[in-house]
Amino acid sequence: MLLSMEEFRAFEPEKPTYALFGWPLGHTMSPELHAQLFEASAQDADYIGVAVPPENLPEAFELAKRKLKGINCTIPHKKAVIDLLDEVDTAARDLHSVNTVAFRDGRAVGYNTDILGFAESLSRDGVKLRGKKVLLLGYGGAAAVMAYHCITQGAYLTITGRNMEKAAALQKQLCDAVPGAHVSVFNRRHIPRDIQIVLNSTPVGMFPKENAAPLHYLPHKTEYVFDAIYNPPVTATMKLANPKKTRVRDGLFMLVMQAAHAQTIWSGVQFTPQACETILRRTYGKMAVKRLHEKHGKRNIVLCGFMGSGKTTIGRKLARLTGLEFVDADQYLEAQEGKNISDIFAEHGEAYFRERESAYIRELSQRDGIVLSLGGGAVLRQENVEAVKQTGLLIHLDTPFFRIVKNLSYSNTRPLLDKPDKQAETRRLYNARKGIYHRVSDVSVRSPKISEVLEKLVKSI
């Protein structure tokens, strides 16, 4: 629920309620994210967004003290809210930035959970900062959070960006807050070559300008890249990394964990790592649907690939993750025809089957909000490709051949493989089709592990 200031004045909560204050307050993931956290911790609570103009912050704050259990603050209120607080946590005071306020016994206490979310992200990836040489891109609020954590953990920090005066101002703020901190400022042409960790706090590379990056290349000793952007989940900065030697992380886990820490501050509830991982996966799924609509202009996700590539298994998991409906085109055809595909082939031949397959694909392509798994030979007909692409993003599961052979060894219902040498026929068909799959698909995803395929698939959207 997103409220205007006028609506917030009239709002009366029916259960413990928390809110996000910001201006302007466009699409935000916070209400949905907190709803998932409430569910995971069995809290009967609500979370709303309130569009609070800067001049109305004092009034909104007083209303919140009466109506709400706590608030989050986003741009432009993170600094302005400090003057309204009774107490401020040390890190939030040093950062001049509060994103979480708890109301306790008539007092308002401010915290910064962004720094906790950032710390959790590095910890999740096993990144140790002490003694590391870190490059920070940017000098705004997110940069200050990352920088503060780095210097308090003993890193050697280099700040760069377009405006050297603002970079120098952040350097001074950090050194005043943490005497003895190792902080330097360089322009982008003179970045030290021995940088080991790169942090992007800038919005450069965010949707819709996804191909932009604040750097043209990474220092050659880079071991780890963190990008605070989470839309897209794989940013242009992350793509600069060599996957064989450099780990990468987008900002979505940081977003999830800062919200989790806010709830811990508000109510004392603790979240297990498993619960946070589940929420992270679901949030990636919701983000994939958002990008399916906004970036690709599509309504459906369509999976193609060779028989035995795992389209049905992956499709079901993807549907659960995204909240879309799953439809297996082969199973739909069998249900409509009243017989299985092997019997259709035996009674009517492959030509008849392909005609019926095309008719049902045209029908299914007109649906809205589905994950559609195609039969292995469906994309051999251009009319099928055109039909699914009208409404769907076509993704190829490029499963390694050895995995396909293993999967097919459990099946005796593949009429096209009913030959004396099943494996040789499988190889022949696979070689004949693999180029077609690559050519017709919008995206191709490859991995022998289902868990990896699912993660790559979601992030590829």
mmCIF file with all atom_site columns, C-alpha atoms in Angstrom, residues 198-359:
data_model
loop_
_atom_site.group_PDB
_atom_site.id
_atom_site.type_symbol
_atom_site.label_atom_id
_atom_site.label_alt_id
_atom_site.label_comp_id
_atom_site.label_asym_id
_atom_site.label_entity_id
_atom_site.label_seq_id
_atom_site.pdbx_PDB_ins_code
_atom_site.Cartn_x
_atom_site.Cartn_y
_atom_site.Cartn_z
_atom_site.occupancy
_atom_site.B_iso_or_equiv
_atom_site.pdbx_formal_charge
_atom_site.auth_seq_id
_atom_site.auth_comp_id
_atom_site.auth_asym_id
_atom_site.auth_atom_id
_atom_site.pdbx_PDB_model_num
ATOM 1   C CA . VAL A 1 198 ? 35.866 -3.177  -6.571  1.00 0.00 ? 198 VAL A CA 1
ATOM 2   C CA . LEU A 1 199 ? 32.648 -1.688  -5.152  1.00 0.00 ? 199 LEU A CA 1
ATOM 3   C CA . ASN A 1 200 ? 30.162 0.195   -7.319  1.00 0.00 ? 200 ASN A CA 1
ATOM 4   C CA . SER A 1 201 ? 27.847 2.508   -5.395  1.00 0.00 ? 201 SER A CA 1
ATOM 5   C CA . THR A 1 202 ? 26.806 4.576   -8.425  1.00 0.00 ? 202 THR A CA 1
ATOM 6   C CA . PRO A 1 203 ? 23.570 4.122   -10.428 1.00 0.00 ? 203 PRO A CA 1
ATOM 7   C CA . VAL A 1 204 ? 25.617 3.718   -13.630 1.00 0.00 ? 204 VAL A CA 1
ATOM 8   C CA . GLY A 1 205 ? 24.436 0.501   -15.275 1.00 0.00 ? 205 GLY A CA 1
ATOM 9   C CA . MET A 1 206 ? 20.962 0.498   -13.725 1.00 0.00 ? 206 MET A CA 1
ATOM 10  C CA . PHE A 1 207 ? 17.903 -0.339  -15.854 1.00 0.00 ? 207 PHE A CA 1
ATOM 11  C CA . PRO A 1 208 ? 17.130 0.954   -18.433 1.00 0.00 ? 208 PRO A CA 1
ATOM 12  C CA . LYS A 1 209 ? 20.722 2.051   -19.242 1.00 0.00 ? 209 LYS A CA 1
ATOM 13  C CA . GLU A 1 210 ? 22.138 -1.399  -18.541 1.00 0.00 ? 210 GLU A CA 1
ATOM 14  C CA . ASN A 1 211 ? 25.099 -1.301  -20.923 1.00 0.00 ? 211 ASN A CA 1
ATOM 15  C CA . ALA A 1 212 ? 26.815 1.585   -19.135 1.00 0.00 ? 212 ALA A CA 1
ATOM 16  C CA . ALA A 1 213 ? 29.610 0.962   -16.640 1.00 0.00 ? 213 ALA A CA 1
ATOM 17  C CA . PRO A 1 214 ? 31.615 3.397   -14.473 1.00 0.00 ? 214 PRO A CA 1
ATOM 18  C CA . LEU A 1 215 ? 34.834 1.657   -15.583 1.00 0.00 ? 215 LEU A CA 1
ATOM 19  C CA . HIS A 1 216 ? 36.041 0.375   -18.951 1.00 0.00 ? 216 HIS A CA 1
ATOM 20  C CA . TYR A 1 217 ? 38.019 -2.455  -17.345 1.00 0.00 ? 217 TYR A CA 1
ATOM 21  C CA . LEU A 1 218 ? 38.845 -3.844  -13.904 1.00 0.00 ? 218 LEU A CA 1
ATOM 22  C CA . PRO A 1 219 ? 42.296 -3.729  -12.336 1.00 0.00 ? 219 PRO A CA 1
ATOM 23  C CA . HIS A 1 220 ? 43.949 -7.021  -13.253 1.00 0.00 ? 220 HIS A CA 1
ATOM 24  C CA . LYS A 1 221 ? 44.285 -8.194  -9.633  1.00 0.00 ? 221 LYS A CA 1
ATOM 25  C CA . THR A 1 222 ? 40.563 -7.817  -8.912  1.00 0.00 ? 222 THR A CA 1
ATOM 26  C CA . GLU A 1 223 ? 39.277 -10.751 -6.843  1.00 0.00 ? 223 GLU A CA 1
ATOM 27  C CA . TYR A 1 224 ? 35.761 -9.544  -6.042  1.00 0.00 ? 224 TYR A CA 1
ATOM 28  C CA . VAL A 1 225 ? 33.202 -7.113  -7.467  1.00 0.00 ? 225 VAL A CA 1
ATOM 29  C CA . PHE A 1 226 ? 30.174 -5.842  -5.545  1.00 0.00 ? 226 PHE A CA 1
ATOM 30  C CA . ASP A 1 227 ? 27.578 -3.732  -7.349  1.00 0.00 ? 227 ASP A CA 1
ATOM 31  C CA . ALA A 1 228 ? 24.809 -2.131  -5.265  1.00 0.00 ? 228 ALA A CA 1
ATOM 32  C CA . ILE A 1 229 ? 22.541 -2.237  -8.343  1.00 0.00 ? 229 ILE A CA 1
ATOM 33  C CA . TYR A 1 230 ? 20.116 -5.194  -8.484  1.00 0.00 ? 230 TYR A CA 1
ATOM 34  C CA . ASN A 1 231 ? 18.191 -4.310  -11.665 1.00 0.00 ? 231 ASN A CA 1
ATOM 35  C CA . PRO A 1 232 ? 19.717 -5.842  -13.751 1.00 0.00 ? 232 PRO A CA 1
ATOM 36  C CA . PRO A 1 233 ? 20.954 -8.670  -11.522 1.00 0.00 ? 233 PRO A CA 1
ATOM 37  C CA . VAL A 1 234 ? 24.057 -8.990  -13.701 1.00 0.00 ? 234 VAL A CA 1
ATOM 38  C CA . THR A 1 235 ? 25.381 -5.491  -14.333 1.00 0.00 ? 235 THR A CA 1
ATOM 39  C CA . ALA A 1 236 ? 27.819 -4.182  -16.922 1.00 0.00 ? 236 ALA A CA 1
ATOM 40  C CA . THR A 1 237 ? 30.390 -3.722  -14.137 1.00 0.00 ? 237 THR A CA 1
ATOM 41  C CA . MET A 1 238 ? 29.976 -7.345  -13.042 1.00 0.00 ? 238 MET A CA 1
ATOM 42  C CA . LYS A 1 239 ? 30.371 -8.485  -16.649 1.00 0.00 ? 239 LYS A CA 1
ATOM 43  C CA . LEU A 1 240 ? 33.852 -6.935  -16.715 1.00 0.00 ? 240 LEU A CA 1
ATOM 44  C CA . ALA A 1 241 ? 35.001 -9.615  -14.267 1.00 0.00 ? 241 ALA A CA 1
ATOM 45  C CA . ASN A 1 242 ? 36.815 -12.751 -15.350 1.00 0.00 ? 242 ASN A CA 1
ATOM 46  C CA . PRO A 1 243 ? 34.490 -15.531 -14.114 1.00 0.00 ? 243 PRO A CA 1
ATOM 47  C CA . LYS A 1 244 ? 37.439 -17.868 -13.600 1.00 0.00 ? 244 LYS A CA 1
ATOM 48  C CA . LYS A 1 245 ? 39.148 -15.676 -10.997 1.00 0.00 ? 245 LYS A CA 1
ATOM 49  C CA . THR A 1 246 ? 36.735 -12.939 -9.888  1.00 0.00 ? 246 THR A CA 1
ATOM 50  C CA . ARG A 1 247 ? 33.576 -13.432 -7.856  1.00 0.00 ? 247 ARG A CA 1
ATOM 51  C CA . VAL A 1 248 ? 30.686 -11.003 -8.252  1.00 0.00 ? 248 VAL A CA 1
ATOM 52  C CA . ARG A 1 249 ? 27.616 -9.975  -6.259  1.00 0.00 ? 249 ARG A CA 1
ATOM 53  C CA . ASP A 1 250 ? 24.700 -7.662  -7.061  1.00 0.00 ? 250 ASP A CA 1
ATOM 54  C CA . GLY A 1 251 ? 22.852 -5.577  -4.457  1.00 0.00 ? 251 GLY A CA 1
ATOM 55  C CA . LEU A 1 252 ? 19.709 -7.665  -3.907  1.00 0.00 ? 252 LEU A CA 1
ATOM 56  C CA . PHE A 1 253 ? 21.024 -9.679  -0.950  1.00 0.00 ? 253 PHE A CA 1
ATOM 57  C CA . MET A 1 254 ? 22.066 -6.392  0.690   1.00 0.00 ? 254 MET A CA 1
ATOM 58  C CA . LEU A 1 255 ? 18.486 -5.128  0.211   1.00 0.00 ? 255 LEU A CA 1
ATOM 59  C CA . VAL A 1 256 ? 17.004 -8.278  1.751   1.00 0.00 ? 256 VAL A CA 1
ATOM 60  C CA . MET A 1 257 ? 19.351 -8.243  4.732   1.00 0.00 ? 257 MET A CA 1
ATOM 61  C CA . GLN A 1 258 ? 18.975 -4.554  5.546   1.00 0.00 ? 258 GLN A CA 1
ATOM 62  C CA . ALA A 1 259 ? 15.223 -5.166  5.708   1.00 0.00 ? 259 ALA A CA 1
ATOM 63  C CA . ALA A 1 260 ? 15.716 -8.240  7.903   1.00 0.00 ? 260 ALA A CA 1
ATOM 64  C CA . HIS A 1 261 ? 17.936 -6.274  10.289  1.00 0.00 ? 261 HIS A CA 1
ATOM 65  C CA . ALA A 1 262 ? 15.342 -3.497  10.433  1.00 0.00 ? 262 ALA A CA 1
ATOM 66  C CA . GLN A 1 263 ? 12.740 -6.004  11.595  1.00 0.00 ? 263 GLN A CA 1
ATOM 67  C CA . THR A 1 264 ? 15.145 -7.360  14.204  1.00 0.00 ? 264 THR A CA 1
ATOM 68  C CA . ILE A 1 265 ? 15.552 -3.825  15.548  1.00 0.00 ? 265 ILE A CA 1
ATOM 69  C CA . TRP A 1 266 ? 11.792 -3.210  15.556  1.00 0.00 ? 266 TRP A CA 1
ATOM 70  C CA . SER A 1 267 ? 10.540 -6.437  17.106  1.00 0.00 ? 267 SER A CA 1
ATOM 71  C CA . GLY A 1 268 ? 13.539 -8.544  18.123  1.00 0.00 ? 268 GLY A CA 1
ATOM 72  C CA . VAL A 1 269 ? 12.686 -11.268 15.612  1.00 0.00 ? 269 VAL A CA 1
ATOM 73  C CA . GLN A 1 270 ? 15.619 -13.262 14.199  1.00 0.00 ? 270 GLN A CA 1
ATOM 74  C CA . PHE A 1 271 ? 15.763 -14.773 10.708  1.00 0.00 ? 271 PHE A CA 1
ATOM 75  C CA . THR A 1 272 ? 17.515 -18.027 9.845   1.00 0.00 ? 272 THR A CA 1
ATOM 76  C CA . PRO A 1 273 ? 19.927 -18.068 6.895   1.00 0.00 ? 273 PRO A CA 1
ATOM 77  C CA . GLN A 1 274 ? 17.583 -20.515 5.161   1.00 0.00 ? 274 GLN A CA 1
ATOM 78  C CA . ALA A 1 275 ? 14.638 -18.103 5.474   1.00 0.00 ? 275 ALA A CA 1
ATOM 79  C CA . CYS A 1 276 ? 16.709 -15.256 4.032   1.00 0.00 ? 276 CYS A CA 1
ATOM 80  C CA . GLU A 1 277 ? 17.894 -17.436 1.149   1.00 0.00 ? 277 GLU A CA 1
ATOM 81  C CA . THR A 1 278 ? 14.301 -18.386 0.336   1.00 0.00 ? 278 THR A CA 1
ATOM 82  C CA . ILE A 1 279 ? 13.235 -14.737 0.353   1.00 0.00 ? 279 ILE A CA 1
ATOM 83  C CA . LEU A 1 280 ? 16.240 -13.843 -1.819  1.00 0.00 ? 280 LEU A CA 1
ATOM 84  C CA . ARG A 1 281 ? 15.295 -16.469 -4.432  1.00 0.00 ? 281 ARG A CA 1
ATOM 85  C CA . ARG A 1 282 ? 11.668 -15.345 -4.441  1.00 0.00 ? 282 ARG A CA 1
ATOM 86  C CA . THR A 1 283 ? 12.721 -11.724 -4.814  1.00 0.00 ? 283 THR A CA 1
ATOM 87  C CA . TYR A 1 284 ? 14.916 -12.630 -7.777  1.00 0.00 ? 284 TYR A CA 1
ATOM 88  C CA . GLY A 1 285 ? 11.838 -14.358 -9.204  1.00 0.00 ? 285 GLY A CA 1
ATOM 89  C CA . LYS A 1 286 ? 9.668  -11.269 -8.739  1.00 0.00 ? 286 LYS A CA 1
ATOM 90  C CA . MET A 1 287 ? 12.420 -9.146  -10.287 1.00 0.00 ? 287 MET A CA 1
ATOM 91  C CA . ALA A 1 288 ? 12.540 -11.503 -13.282 1.00 0.00 ? 288 ALA A CA 1
ATOM 92  C CA . VAL A 1 289 ? 8.800  -10.999 -13.892 1.00 0.00 ? 289 VAL A CA 1
ATOM 93  C CA . LYS A 1 290 ? 9.205  -7.232  -13.550 1.00 0.00 ? 290 LYS A CA 1
ATOM 94  C CA . ARG A 1 291 ? 12.022 -7.283  -16.125 1.00 0.00 ? 291 ARG A CA 1
ATOM 95  C CA . LEU A 1 292 ? 10.072 -9.647  -18.390 1.00 0.00 ? 292 LEU A CA 1
ATOM 96  C CA . HIS A 1 293 ? 7.390  -6.961  -18.636 1.00 0.00 ? 293 HIS A CA 1
ATOM 97  C CA . GLU A 1 294 ? 9.443  -3.764  -18.510 1.00 0.00 ? 294 GLU A CA 1
ATOM 98  C CA . LYS A 1 295 ? 12.620 -4.661  -20.394 1.00 0.00 ? 295 LYS A CA 1
ATOM 99  C CA . HIS A 1 296 ? 11.459 -7.357  -22.798 1.00 0.00 ? 296 HIS A CA 1
ATOM 100 C CA . GLY A 1 297 ? 7.805  -6.328  -23.213 1.00 0.00 ? 297 GLY A CA 1
ATOM 101 C CA . LYS A 1 298 ? 6.688  -9.960  -22.825 1.00 0.00 ? 298 LYS A CA 1
ATOM 102 C CA . ARG A 1 299 ? 4.071  -11.741 -20.714 1.00 0.00 ? 299 ARG A CA 1
ATOM 103 C CA . ASN A 1 300 ? 5.384  -15.305 -20.693 1.00 0.00 ? 300 ASN A CA 1
ATOM 104 C CA . ILE A 1 301 ? 8.604  -17.272 -20.259 1.00 0.00 ? 301 ILE A CA 1
ATOM 105 C CA . VAL A 1 302 ? 9.060  -20.068 -22.801 1.00 0.00 ? 302 VAL A CA 1
ATOM 106 C CA . LEU A 1 303 ? 11.615 -22.875 -22.426 1.00 0.00 ? 303 LEU A CA 1
ATOM 107 C CA . CYS A 1 304 ? 13.021 -24.823 -25.359 1.00 0.00 ? 304 CYS A CA 1
ATOM 108 C CA . GLY A 1 305 ? 15.748 -27.396 -25.682 1.00 0.00 ? 305 GLY A CA 1
ATOM 109 C CA . PHE A 1 306 ? 16.486 -31.005 -26.557 1.00 0.00 ? 306 PHE A CA 1
ATOM 110 C CA . MET A 1 307 ? 14.388 -33.779 -25.036 1.00 0.00 ? 307 MET A CA 1
ATOM 111 C CA . GLY A 1 308 ? 15.721 -34.664 -21.608 1.00 0.00 ? 308 GLY A CA 1
ATOM 112 C CA . SER A 1 309 ? 17.236 -31.211 -21.061 1.00 0.00 ? 309 SER A CA 1
ATOM 113 C CA . GLY A 1 310 ? 15.099 -30.640 -17.958 1.00 0.00 ? 310 GLY A CA 1
ATOM 114 C CA . LYS A 1 311 ? 12.518 -28.220 -19.337 1.00 0.00 ? 311 LYS A CA 1
ATOM 115 C CA . THR A 1 312 ? 9.643  -29.617 -17.268 1.00 0.00 ? 312 THR A CA 1
ATOM 116 C CA . THR A 1 313 ? 11.637 -29.835 -14.030 1.00 0.00 ? 313 THR A CA 1
ATOM 117 C CA . ILE A 1 314 ? 13.155 -26.374 -14.427 1.00 0.00 ? 314 ILE A CA 1
ATOM 118 C CA . GLY A 1 315 ? 9.849  -24.956 -15.652 1.00 0.00 ? 315 GLY A CA 1
ATOM 119 C CA . ARG A 1 316 ? 7.987  -26.096 -12.534 1.00 0.00 ? 316 ARG A CA 1
ATOM 120 C CA . LYS A 1 317 ? 10.649 -24.647 -10.251 1.00 0.00 ? 317 LYS A CA 1
ATOM 121 C CA . LEU A 1 318 ? 10.717 -21.402 -12.224 1.00 0.00 ? 318 LEU A CA 1
ATOM 122 C CA . ALA A 1 319 ? 6.936  -21.087 -12.015 1.00 0.00 ? 319 ALA A CA 1
ATOM 123 C CA . ARG A 1 320 ? 7.015  -21.488 -8.223  1.00 0.00 ? 320 ARG A CA 1
ATOM 124 C CA . LEU A 1 321 ? 9.784  -18.904 -7.972  1.00 0.00 ? 321 LEU A CA 1
ATOM 125 C CA . THR A 1 322 ? 8.080  -16.297 -10.159 1.00 0.00 ? 322 THR A CA 1
ATOM 126 C CA . GLY A 1 323 ? 4.477  -16.932 -9.205  1.00 0.00 ? 323 GLY A CA 1
ATOM 127 C CA . LEU A 1 324 ? 3.572  -17.676 -12.832 1.00 0.00 ? 324 LEU A CA 1
ATOM 128 C CA . GLU A 1 325 ? 1.491  -20.669 -13.971 1.00 0.00 ? 325 GLU A CA 1
ATOM 129 C CA . PHE A 1 326 ? 3.387  -23.649 -15.387 1.00 0.00 ? 326 PHE A CA 1
ATOM 130 C CA . VAL A 1 327 ? 2.215  -25.346 -18.591 1.00 0.00 ? 327 VAL A CA 1
ATOM 131 C CA . ASP A 1 328 ? 3.973  -28.280 -20.268 1.00 0.00 ? 328 ASP A CA 1
ATOM 132 C CA . ALA A 1 329 ? 3.049  -28.137 -23.956 1.00 0.00 ? 329 ALA A CA 1
ATOM 133 C CA . ASP A 1 330 ? 3.401  -31.910 -24.445 1.00 0.00 ? 330 ASP A CA 1
ATOM 134 C CA . GLN A 1 331 ? 1.275  -32.695 -21.396 1.00 0.00 ? 331 GLN A CA 1
ATOM 135 C CA . TYR A 1 332 ? -1.320 -30.148 -22.510 1.00 0.00 ? 332 TYR A CA 1
ATOM 136 C CA . LEU A 1 333 ? -1.460 -31.766 -25.945 1.00 0.00 ? 333 LEU A CA 1
ATOM 137 C CA . GLU A 1 334 ? -1.895 -35.231 -24.432 1.00 0.00 ? 334 GLU A CA 1
ATOM 138 C CA . ALA A 1 335 ? -4.711 -34.001 -22.184 1.00 0.00 ? 335 ALA A CA 1
ATOM 139 C CA . GLN A 1 336 ? -6.528 -32.355 -25.090 1.00 0.00 ? 336 GLN A CA 1
ATOM 140 C CA . GLU A 1 337 ? -6.091 -35.328 -27.427 1.00 0.00 ? 337 GLU A CA 1
ATOM 141 C CA . GLY A 1 338 ? -6.916 -37.903 -24.766 1.00 0.00 ? 338 GLY A CA 1
ATOM 142 C CA . LYS A 1 339 ? -3.877 -40.080 -25.508 1.00 0.00 ? 339 LYS A CA 1
ATOM 143 C CA . ASN A 1 340 ? -0.135 -39.989 -24.979 1.00 0.00 ? 340 ASN A CA 1
ATOM 144 C CA . ILE A 1 341 ? 2.354  -38.844 -27.609 1.00 0.00 ? 341 ILE A CA 1
ATOM 145 C CA . SER A 1 342 ? 3.694  -42.344 -28.272 1.00 0.00 ? 342 SER A CA 1
ATOM 146 C CA . ASP A 1 343 ? 0.196  -43.508 -29.200 1.00 0.00 ? 343 ASP A CA 1
ATOM 147 C CA . ILE A 1 344 ? -0.373 -40.433 -31.399 1.00 0.00 ? 344 ILE A CA 1
ATOM 148 C CA . PHE A 1 345 ? 2.855  -41.190 -33.279 1.00 0.00 ? 345 PHE A CA 1
ATOM 149 C CA . ALA A 1 346 ? 1.888  -44.874 -33.642 1.00 0.00 ? 346 ALA A CA 1
ATOM 150 C CA . GLU A 1 347 ? -1.667 -44.186 -34.828 1.00 0.00 ? 347 GLU A CA 1
ATOM 151 C CA . HIS A 1 348 ? -1.289 -41.024 -36.917 1.00 0.00 ? 348 HIS A CA 1
ATOM 152 C CA . GLY A 1 349 ? 2.444  -40.458 -37.541 1.00 0.00 ? 349 GLY A CA 1
ATOM 153 C CA . GLU A 1 350 ? 4.757  -37.525 -36.794 1.00 0.00 ? 350 GLU A CA 1
ATOM 154 C CA . ALA A 1 351 ? 3.228  -35.147 -39.379 1.00 0.00 ? 351 ALA A CA 1
ATOM 155 C CA . TYR A 1 352 ? -0.169 -35.277 -37.657 1.00 0.00 ? 352 TYR A CA 1
ATOM 156 C CA . PHE A 1 353 ? 1.453  -34.801 -34.252 1.00 0.00 ? 353 PHE A CA 1
ATOM 157 C CA . ARG A 1 354 ? 3.353  -31.702 -35.451 1.00 0.00 ? 354 ARG A CA 1
ATOM 158 C CA . GLU A 1 355 ? 0.166  -30.133 -36.789 1.00 0.00 ? 355 GLU A CA 1
ATOM 159 C CA . ARG A 1 356 ? -1.646 -30.664 -33.499 1.00 0.00 ? 356 ARG A CA 1
ATOM 160 C CA . GLU A 1 357 ? 1.421  -29.430 -31.590 1.00 0.00 ? 357 GLU A CA 1
ATOM 161 C CA . SER A 1 358 ? 1.459  -26.177 -33.596 1.00 0.00 ? 358 SER A CA 1
ATOM 162 C CA . ALA A 1 359 ? -2.255 -25.616 -33.014 1.00 0.00 ? 359 ALA A CA 1
#
